[in-house]
Short mmCIF file of C-alpha atoms and ligand atoms in Angstrom, two decimals:
data_model
loop_
_atom_site.label_atom_id
_atom_site.label_comp_id
_atom_site.label_asym_id
_atom_site.label_seq_id
_atom_site.Cartn_x
_atom_site.Cartn_y
_atom_site.Cartn_z
CA UNK A 1 24.72 11.17 16.12
CA UNK A 2 21.60 10.39 13.90
CA UNK A 3 21.02 7.41 12.37
CA UNK A 4 18.24 6.30 9.72
CA UNK A 5 17.33 2.62 8.80
CA UNK A 6 15.86 1.85 5.57
CA UNK A 7 17.67 5.04 4.29
CA UNK A 8 17.61 3.96 0.65
CA UNK A 9 13.82 3.71 0.52
CA UNK A 10 10.96 6.18 -0.38
CA UNK A 11 10.69 7.29 3.21
CA UNK A 12 13.97 7.11 4.36
CA UNK A 13 15.38 9.05 1.57
CA UNK A 14 12.95 11.74 2.39
CA UNK A 15 14.32 12.02 5.92
CA UNK A 16 17.90 11.91 5.20
CA UNK A 17 17.15 15.05 2.94
CA UNK A 18 14.89 16.38 5.80
CA UNK A 19 17.56 15.90 8.46
CA UNK A 20 20.40 17.36 6.18
CA UNK A 21 18.73 20.71 6.76
CA UNK A 22 19.08 20.49 10.56
CA UNK A 23 21.90 18.68 11.12
CA UNK A 24 25.45 18.59 9.99
CA UNK A 25 26.08 15.11 7.61
CA UNK A 26 29.27 14.38 9.99
CA UNK A 27 26.29 13.78 12.50
CA UNK A 28 24.34 11.64 10.50
CA UNK A 29 24.76 8.02 9.21
CA UNK A 30 22.42 6.39 6.98
CA UNK A 31 21.62 2.84 7.63
CA UNK A 32 21.23 0.64 4.45
CA UNK A 33 20.51 -3.11 3.72
CA UNK A 34 22.49 -2.38 0.45
CA UNK A 35 25.23 0.45 0.80
CA UNK A 36 25.86 0.33 -2.80
CA UNK A 37 22.44 1.74 -3.53
CA UNK A 38 23.35 4.55 -1.07
CA UNK A 39 26.14 6.02 -3.00
CA UNK A 40 24.36 9.72 -3.81
CA UNK A 41 23.79 9.81 -0.03
CA UNK A 42 27.46 9.20 0.78
CA UNK A 43 28.35 11.98 -1.49
CA UNK A 44 26.30 14.30 0.68
CA UNK A 45 28.89 13.86 3.35
CA UNK A 46 26.89 11.33 5.19
CA UNK A 47 28.25 8.02 6.49
CA UNK A 48 26.93 5.10 5.12
CA UNK A 49 26.78 1.69 7.00
CA UNK A 50 25.46 -1.74 5.99
CA UNK A 51 22.25 -2.44 8.17
CA UNK A 52 20.04 -5.60 7.10
CA UNK A 53 17.44 -6.60 9.46
CA UNK A 54 17.89 -10.18 8.64
CA UNK A 55 21.77 -9.99 9.78
CA UNK A 56 21.66 -9.56 13.02
CA UNK A 57 25.49 -10.01 13.82
CA UNK A 58 25.79 -6.77 11.70
CA UNK A 59 23.51 -4.74 13.44
CA UNK A 60 24.99 -3.46 17.01
CA UNK A 61 28.28 -3.00 14.99
CA UNK A 62 26.51 -0.75 12.71
CA UNK A 63 24.81 1.19 15.69
CA UNK A 64 27.87 2.08 17.43
CA UNK A 65 27.95 5.98 18.12
CA UNK A 66 24.44 6.44 17.49
CA UNK A 67 22.25 8.10 20.13
CA UNK A 68 19.02 8.87 17.90
CA UNK A 69 17.83 6.38 15.66
CA UNK A 70 14.81 6.64 13.47
CA UNK A 71 13.75 2.70 12.75
CA UNK A 72 11.30 2.48 9.59
CA UNK A 73 9.45 -0.31 9.97
CA UNK A 74 10.47 -3.76 7.42
CA UNK A 75 8.21 -3.76 4.53
CA UNK A 76 8.36 -7.87 4.89
CA UNK A 77 5.32 -7.83 6.99
CA UNK A 78 5.30 -11.79 7.30
CA UNK A 79 9.21 -12.15 9.00
CA UNK A 80 9.34 -8.52 10.40
CA UNK A 81 8.49 -9.41 14.08
CA UNK A 82 12.09 -11.30 14.26
CA UNK A 83 13.64 -8.86 12.25
CA UNK A 84 12.61 -5.76 14.35
CA UNK A 85 13.53 -8.09 17.56
CA UNK A 86 17.33 -8.16 15.98
CA UNK A 87 17.23 -4.43 15.65
CA UNK A 88 16.02 -3.53 19.03
CA UNK A 89 18.35 -5.96 20.76
CA UNK A 90 21.38 -4.22 18.63
CA UNK A 91 20.05 -0.59 19.79
CA UNK A 92 20.04 -1.95 23.28
CA UNK A 93 23.17 -3.30 23.04
CA UNK A 94 24.63 -0.10 21.52
CA UNK A 95 23.29 1.99 24.02
CA UNK A 96 20.93 3.85 21.50
CA UNK A 97 19.63 6.53 23.76
CA UNK A 98 16.08 7.26 21.48
CA UNK A 99 14.36 5.46 18.86
CA UNK A 100 11.57 6.80 16.89
CA UNK A 101 9.62 3.85 15.19
CA UNK A 102 7.18 4.20 12.26
CA UNK A 103 4.02 2.40 13.19
CA UNK A 104 0.58 2.23 11.85
CA UNK A 105 -2.44 4.39 12.91
CA UNK A 106 -4.18 3.36 15.75
CA UNK A 107 -2.18 0.54 16.06
CA UNK A 108 -3.76 -0.68 19.48
CA UNK A 109 -7.49 -1.34 17.83
CA UNK A 110 -6.43 -1.38 14.08
CA UNK A 111 -7.92 -4.74 12.16
CA UNK A 112 -5.71 -4.39 9.44
CA UNK A 113 -3.22 -7.12 8.90
CA UNK A 114 -0.23 -5.28 9.31
CA UNK A 115 -1.34 -4.10 12.93
CA UNK A 116 -0.14 -6.99 14.76
CA UNK A 117 3.53 -6.68 14.14
CA UNK A 118 3.88 -3.14 14.69
CA UNK A 119 2.03 -3.53 18.34
CA UNK A 120 4.39 -6.22 19.02
CA UNK A 121 7.35 -4.00 17.84
CA UNK A 122 5.59 -1.36 19.86
CA UNK A 123 5.53 -3.47 22.92
CA UNK A 124 9.21 -4.63 22.33
CA UNK A 125 10.22 -0.50 22.27
CA UNK A 126 8.14 -0.09 25.87
CA UNK A 127 10.09 -3.21 27.22
CA UNK A 128 13.58 -2.01 25.66
CA UNK A 129 14.40 0.48 28.47
CA UNK A 130 15.28 3.14 25.38
CA UNK A 131 13.23 6.19 25.36
CA UNK A 132 11.08 5.89 22.23
CA UNK A 133 8.62 7.75 19.81
CA UNK A 134 6.00 5.82 17.99
CA UNK A 135 5.00 7.44 14.78
CA UNK A 136 1.93 5.71 13.87
CA UNK A 137 1.56 6.89 10.22
CA UNK A 138 -1.97 6.55 8.63
CA UNK A 139 -1.79 5.53 4.80
CA UNK A 140 0.36 7.30 2.09
CA UNK A 141 -1.66 9.63 -0.46
CA UNK A 142 0.72 7.77 -2.78
CA UNK A 143 -0.99 4.73 -2.30
CA UNK A 144 -4.08 6.38 -4.42
CA UNK A 145 -1.90 7.14 -7.16
CA UNK A 146 -1.34 3.62 -7.99
CA UNK A 147 -4.32 2.39 -9.59
CA UNK A 148 -5.04 5.97 -10.96
CA UNK A 149 -4.48 5.31 -14.46
CA UNK A 150 -6.42 2.12 -14.61
CA UNK A 151 -9.31 4.19 -12.66
CA UNK A 152 -9.08 7.18 -15.41
CA UNK A 153 -9.22 4.64 -18.05
CA UNK A 154 -12.13 2.90 -16.99
CA UNK A 155 -13.97 5.80 -15.56
CA UNK A 156 -14.23 3.71 -12.25
CA UNK A 157 -12.35 3.85 -9.00
CA UNK A 158 -13.22 0.34 -7.11
CA UNK A 159 -12.71 -0.49 -3.50
CA UNK A 160 -14.45 -1.85 -0.26
CA UNK A 161 -14.04 1.32 2.14
CA UNK A 162 -17.68 2.75 1.59
CA UNK A 163 -17.45 5.95 2.51
CA UNK A 164 -15.11 5.12 5.22
CA UNK A 165 -12.78 8.36 5.92
CA UNK A 166 -8.91 8.19 5.43
CA UNK A 167 -6.44 10.57 7.07
CA UNK A 168 -3.83 9.59 4.43
CA UNK A 169 -0.93 12.13 4.20
CA UNK A 170 2.30 12.64 1.83
CA UNK A 171 5.22 10.60 2.79
CA UNK A 172 7.12 14.15 2.74
CA UNK A 173 4.61 15.19 5.63
CA UNK A 174 5.55 12.01 7.65
CA UNK A 175 9.20 12.35 7.12
CA UNK A 176 9.07 15.82 8.11
CA UNK A 177 7.50 14.76 11.08
CA UNK A 178 10.13 12.22 11.73
CA UNK A 179 12.80 14.65 11.30
CA UNK A 180 11.13 16.97 13.96
CA UNK A 181 10.49 14.07 16.59
CA UNK A 182 14.46 13.20 15.91
CA UNK A 183 15.50 16.65 16.46
CA UNK A 184 13.43 17.64 19.52
CA UNK A 185 15.81 19.05 22.21
CA UNK A 186 14.50 16.55 24.92
CA UNK A 187 12.64 13.58 23.38
CA UNK A 188 9.89 11.78 25.54
CA UNK A 189 8.44 8.58 25.16
CA UNK A 190 5.63 9.44 23.16
CA UNK A 191 3.00 8.00 20.81
CA UNK A 192 1.93 10.12 17.83
CA UNK A 193 -1.33 9.30 15.94
CA UNK A 194 -0.15 10.84 12.48
CA UNK A 195 -2.57 11.76 9.60
CA UNK A 196 -3.61 14.25 7.09
CA UNK A 197 -5.38 17.43 8.19
CA UNK A 198 -8.35 16.73 5.66
CA UNK A 199 -9.65 13.05 5.78
CA UNK A 200 -11.12 11.80 2.78
CA UNK A 201 -13.31 9.25 1.27
CA UNK A 202 -12.76 7.39 -2.09
CA UNK A 203 -15.45 9.22 -3.89
CA UNK A 204 -13.08 12.14 -2.84
CA UNK A 205 -10.40 10.16 -4.45
CA UNK A 206 -12.47 9.48 -7.55
CA UNK A 207 -13.26 13.50 -7.87
CA UNK A 208 -9.56 14.45 -7.29
CA UNK A 209 -9.09 11.87 -10.17
CA UNK A 210 -11.51 13.21 -12.64
CA UNK A 211 -10.33 16.93 -11.86
CA UNK A 212 -6.93 16.20 -12.63
CA UNK A 213 -7.72 13.99 -15.94
CA UNK A 214 -10.67 15.93 -17.09
CA UNK A 215 -12.36 12.43 -17.17
CA UNK A 216 -15.32 11.24 -15.02
CA UNK A 217 -14.19 8.93 -12.66
CA UNK A 218 -16.73 7.59 -10.12
CA UNK A 219 -16.11 5.30 -7.08
CA UNK A 220 -17.89 1.77 -7.09
CA UNK A 221 -18.14 0.21 -3.40
CA UNK A 222 -17.77 -3.87 -4.10
CA UNK A 223 -17.57 -6.33 -1.03
CA UNK A 224 -14.30 -7.34 -0.37
CA UNK A 225 -14.61 -10.58 -2.20
CA UNK A 226 -15.93 -8.91 -5.40
CA UNK A 227 -13.16 -6.13 -4.96
CA UNK A 228 -10.50 -8.93 -4.64
CA UNK A 229 -11.78 -10.75 -7.88
CA UNK A 230 -11.77 -7.57 -9.53
CA UNK A 231 -7.65 -6.88 -8.73
CA UNK A 232 -6.90 -10.54 -9.35
CA UNK A 233 -8.75 -10.38 -12.95
CA UNK A 234 -6.57 -6.80 -13.73
CA UNK A 235 -3.49 -9.03 -13.16
CA UNK A 236 -2.69 -8.45 -9.60
CA UNK A 237 -1.34 -11.63 -8.14
CA UNK A 238 -3.88 -13.43 -6.04
CA UNK A 239 -2.33 -13.11 -2.45
CA UNK A 240 -1.81 -9.38 -2.94
CA UNK A 241 -5.16 -9.21 -4.49
CA UNK A 242 -6.73 -10.43 -1.13
CA UNK A 243 -4.27 -8.35 1.13
CA UNK A 244 -5.23 -5.09 -0.82
CA UNK A 245 -8.98 -5.96 -0.67
CA UNK A 246 -8.48 -6.42 3.06
CA UNK A 247 -6.99 -3.26 3.58
CA UNK A 248 -9.48 -1.32 1.83
CA UNK A 249 -12.55 -3.14 3.83
CA UNK A 250 -10.59 -2.71 7.06
CA UNK A 251 -10.77 1.05 6.21
CA UNK A 252 -14.35 1.47 5.82
CA UNK A 253 -15.15 1.67 9.76
CA UNK A 254 -12.94 4.84 9.61
CA UNK A 255 -9.83 3.43 11.56
CA UNK A 256 -7.52 5.13 9.48
CA UNK A 257 -8.94 8.50 9.84
CA UNK A 258 -7.39 10.75 12.70
CA UNK A 259 -8.57 14.29 13.26
CA UNK A 260 -6.12 14.94 16.00
CA UNK A 261 -3.69 17.46 13.62
CA UNK A 262 -1.10 16.08 15.50
CA UNK A 263 0.87 15.52 12.31
CA UNK A 264 0.70 19.44 11.07
CA UNK A 265 1.27 20.87 14.50
CA UNK A 266 4.59 18.41 14.50
CA UNK A 267 5.49 19.76 11.04
CA UNK A 268 4.33 23.40 11.80
CA UNK A 269 2.50 23.72 8.59
CA UNK A 270 -0.84 22.24 6.80
CA UNK A 271 -0.20 18.77 5.47
CA UNK A 272 -0.55 18.39 1.71
CA UNK A 273 -3.99 17.49 0.67
CA UNK A 274 -5.21 14.84 -1.72
CA UNK A 275 -6.19 16.95 -4.41
CA UNK A 276 -2.93 19.12 -4.22
CA UNK A 277 -0.90 15.87 -4.86
CA UNK A 278 -3.29 14.04 -7.41
CA UNK A 279 -2.94 17.35 -9.63
CA UNK A 280 0.57 17.56 -9.09
CA UNK A 281 1.21 13.68 -10.17
CA UNK A 282 -1.30 13.58 -12.67
CA UNK A 283 -0.27 16.46 -14.68
N1 NAP B 1 1.86 4.33 5.64
C1 NAP B 1 1.66 3.48 4.48
O1 NAP B 1 0.57 3.51 3.92
C2 NAP B 1 2.83 2.57 4.12
C3 NAP B 1 2.75 1.83 2.78
C4 NAP B 1 3.60 1.08 2.48
C5 NAP B 1 4.74 0.67 3.48
N2 NAP B 1 4.53 1.23 4.80
C6 NAP B 1 5.64 1.16 5.86
O2 NAP B 1 6.78 1.99 5.64
C7 NAP B 1 7.96 1.67 5.52
C8 NAP B 1 8.51 2.80 4.77
O3 NAP B 1 7.85 3.09 3.64
P1 NAP B 1 8.70 3.37 2.22
O4 NAP B 1 7.51 3.92 1.52
O5 NAP B 1 9.72 3.99 2.52
O6 NAP B 1 8.84 1.89 1.74
P2 NAP B 1 10.05 1.47 0.89
O7 NAP B 1 10.53 2.63 -0.19
O8 NAP B 1 9.58 0.12 0.54
O9 NAP B 1 11.19 1.18 1.65
C9 NAP B 1 11.27 0.06 2.43
C10 NAP B 1 12.75 0.34 3.16
O10 NAP B 1 12.94 -0.85 4.22
C11 NAP B 1 14.11 -1.41 3.79
N3 NAP B 1 14.21 -2.89 4.33
C12 NAP B 1 13.30 -3.82 3.72
N4 NAP B 1 13.50 -5.26 4.20
C13 NAP B 1 14.97 -4.76 4.96
C14 NAP B 1 15.69 -5.86 5.75
N5 NAP B 1 15.83 -6.87 5.68
N6 NAP B 1 16.98 -4.85 6.36
C15 NAP B 1 17.08 -3.60 5.79
N7 NAP B 1 16.35 -2.92 5.18
C16 NAP B 1 15.09 -3.18 5.00
C17 NAP B 1 14.30 -1.36 2.29
O11 NAP B 1 15.45 -1.57 1.85
P3 NAP B 1 16.02 -1.63 0.24
O12 NAP B 1 16.09 0.13 0.06
O13 NAP B 1 17.26 -2.09 0.49
O14 NAP B 1 15.03 -2.00 -0.36
C18 NAP B 1 13.95 -0.13 2.34
O15 NAP B 1 14.58 0.76 2.32
C19 NAP B 1 7.61 0.18 4.83
O16 NAP B 1 8.90 -0.53 4.86
C20 NAP B 1 6.48 -0.32 5.50
O17 NAP B 1 6.91 -1.16 6.40
C21 NAP B 1 3.51 1.93 5.17
#
């Protein structure tokens, strides 16, 4: 029996759809913080169970009968170590046989502020006695669409990444990798560094935005503090502006790049490119 946490999230929904192509819905459980948001999933025949990382008493019962679990990391980066501890304890209690967990690329050395909680969760998995796969995802290409309209309007894409290379990939490709790993005939404990085939720079993002919009867009590198202030001046809440600027600066050294092509090998096809996604989404 397969189960997916965060099943009502963007990645979770893609994984549910991908699993449905390989596995009978009677063999699947969608674990949702709010089951009422999963009615469309229930209509496919997949069982929906309540699963709130903040409700430890609920978790082991929800995992009864589950053999293979995709554990999608919480988006609460401040509190998630405790949340993840509760999920892994519940998986141990429910005798889950295999867990695939969504971590961050190069988690061992990654200076990015989300990495310590991923490192700690990976250590919990190693010590759990459960066979595990760590899916160390690089950034989503979709992250670079969020500021696209403003960049096109101003003809300027701002960031602090210099010419640092980024192996972002689409959520759909990461979801396909999760499905591939979950459905392997005999899964082993393994760490997968996952990113797109074609690493890009923010200059490449600007070029893709220019092509898609027909308007010139140029990348401007700013020191981290200046980028933070530019985001805040544009209306991004101060704390979030600081977080986004730190992500951008931390990527300058290339830690989000990975040329192993592990992702495309897992999914059996080339990964979607930045250019393809930008042209499609800005059309
Ligand atoms: N690689 C990247 O670029 C990148 C970017 C952003 C995030 N991430 C990480 O990747 C994960 C999946 O990405 P995504 O795009 O699918 O994010 P998303 O759409 O925000 O989905 C996050 C999922 O986590 C669930 N969740 C949050 N708190 C929970 C709780 N207390 N109990 C149970 N479920 C909870 C959410 O439940 P609801 O559906 O009820 O809201 C949602 O289903 C994120 O959670 C984050 O850890 C990666």
